[in-house]
Amino acid sequence: MTDWDSCKAVERHADRLGGAWVFQGTRVPVSALFENLRDGASVEQFLEWFPGVERWLAEAALEQAVRALTVPTDS
């Protein structure tokens, strides 16, 4: 499970979109990024379609997801 609380690019509020994680300062759900990528869109297209989302926000969300999927290795 991804710990979105530690990602500064996203936020959630109980009274906004049912408490879904959204990109900071927007009403765009983070899930919209992943749904669009799944459906074949590029990050550039997503940013065009959702102009309120800055590139650094999308990149930070992607990095957070990668961290959640990375298996820690013992040193």
GROMACS .gro file of C-alpha atoms in nm:
model
   75
    1MET     CA    1   0.000   0.000   0.000
    2THR     CA    2   0.129   0.345  -0.089
    3ASP     CA    3   0.180   0.596   0.191
    4TRP     CA    4   0.046   0.903   0.012
    5ASP     CA    5   0.064   1.104   0.337
    6SER     CA    6   0.439   1.139   0.280
    7CYS     CA    7   0.398   1.276  -0.076
    8LYS     CA    8   0.396   1.657  -0.077
    9ALA     CA    9   0.243   1.665  -0.427
   10VAL     CA   10  -0.093   1.533  -0.313
   11GLU     CA   11  -0.354   1.611  -0.051
   12ARG     CA   12  -0.696   1.502   0.055
   13HIS     CA   13  -0.982   1.656   0.242
   14ALA     CA   14  -1.295   1.479   0.359
   15ASP     CA   15  -1.515   1.747   0.201
   16ARG     CA   16  -1.343   1.740  -0.141
   17LEU     CA   17  -1.417   1.459  -0.388
   18GLY     CA   18  -1.516   1.226  -0.109
   19GLY     CA   19  -1.172   1.233   0.050
   20ALA     CA   20  -0.992   1.108  -0.262
   21TRP     CA   21  -0.626   1.194  -0.303
   22VAL     CA   22  -0.592   1.492  -0.538
   23PHE     CA   23  -0.297   1.683  -0.675
   24GLN     CA   24  -0.201   1.966  -0.443
   25GLY     CA   25  -0.407   2.281  -0.504
   26THR     CA   26  -0.639   2.110  -0.754
   27ARG     CA   27  -0.950   1.897  -0.769
   28VAL     CA   28  -0.781   1.647  -1.002
   29PRO     CA   29  -0.770   1.299  -0.849
   30VAL     CA   30  -0.432   1.128  -0.849
   31SER     CA   31  -0.609   0.823  -0.982
   32ALA     CA   32  -0.680   1.018  -1.304
   33LEU     CA   33  -0.307   1.015  -1.381
   34PHE     CA   34  -0.280   0.638  -1.346
   35GLU     CA   35  -0.605   0.574  -1.534
   36ASN     CA   36  -0.489   0.789  -1.827
   37LEU     CA   37  -0.148   0.622  -1.835
   38ARG     CA   38  -0.315   0.281  -1.825
   39ASP     CA   39  -0.531   0.381  -2.121
   40GLY     CA   40  -0.225   0.476  -2.327
   41ALA     CA   41  -0.187   0.849  -2.265
   42SER     CA   42   0.155   1.001  -2.209
   43VAL     CA   43   0.240   1.222  -1.914
   44GLU     CA   44   0.256   1.513  -2.158
   45GLN     CA   45  -0.098   1.446  -2.274
   46PHE     CA   46  -0.221   1.420  -1.917
   47LEU     CA   47  -0.064   1.757  -1.837
   48GLU     CA   48  -0.235   1.910  -2.141
   49TRP     CA   49  -0.573   1.767  -2.044
   50PHE     CA   50  -0.538   1.874  -1.680
   51PRO     CA   51  -0.360   2.213  -1.696
   52GLY     CA   52  -0.390   2.268  -1.321
   53VAL     CA   53  -0.150   1.980  -1.259
   54GLU     CA   54   0.212   2.089  -1.280
   55ARG     CA   55   0.475   1.847  -1.410
   56TRP     CA   56   0.649   1.820  -1.072
   57LEU     CA   57   0.322   1.707  -0.913
   58ALA     CA   58   0.273   1.427  -1.164
   59GLU     CA   59   0.637   1.321  -1.139
   60ALA     CA   60   0.623   1.317  -0.759
   61ALA     CA   61   0.311   1.098  -0.766
   62LEU     CA   62   0.478   0.857  -1.006
   63GLU     CA   63   0.790   0.845  -0.789
   64GLN     CA   64   0.575   0.775  -0.483
   65ALA     CA   65   0.410   0.483  -0.662
   66VAL     CA   66   0.749   0.346  -0.768
   67ARG     CA   67   0.875   0.365  -0.408
   68ALA     CA   68   0.570   0.172  -0.294
   69LEU     CA   69   0.643  -0.103  -0.548
   70THR     CA   70   1.016  -0.125  -0.482
   71VAL     CA   71   1.121  -0.416  -0.269
   72PRO     CA   72   1.368  -0.305  -0.004
   73THR     CA   73   1.697  -0.486  -0.012
   74ASP     CA   74   1.899  -0.575   0.292
   75SER     CA   75   2.244  -0.422   0.296
   0.00000   0.00000   0.00000
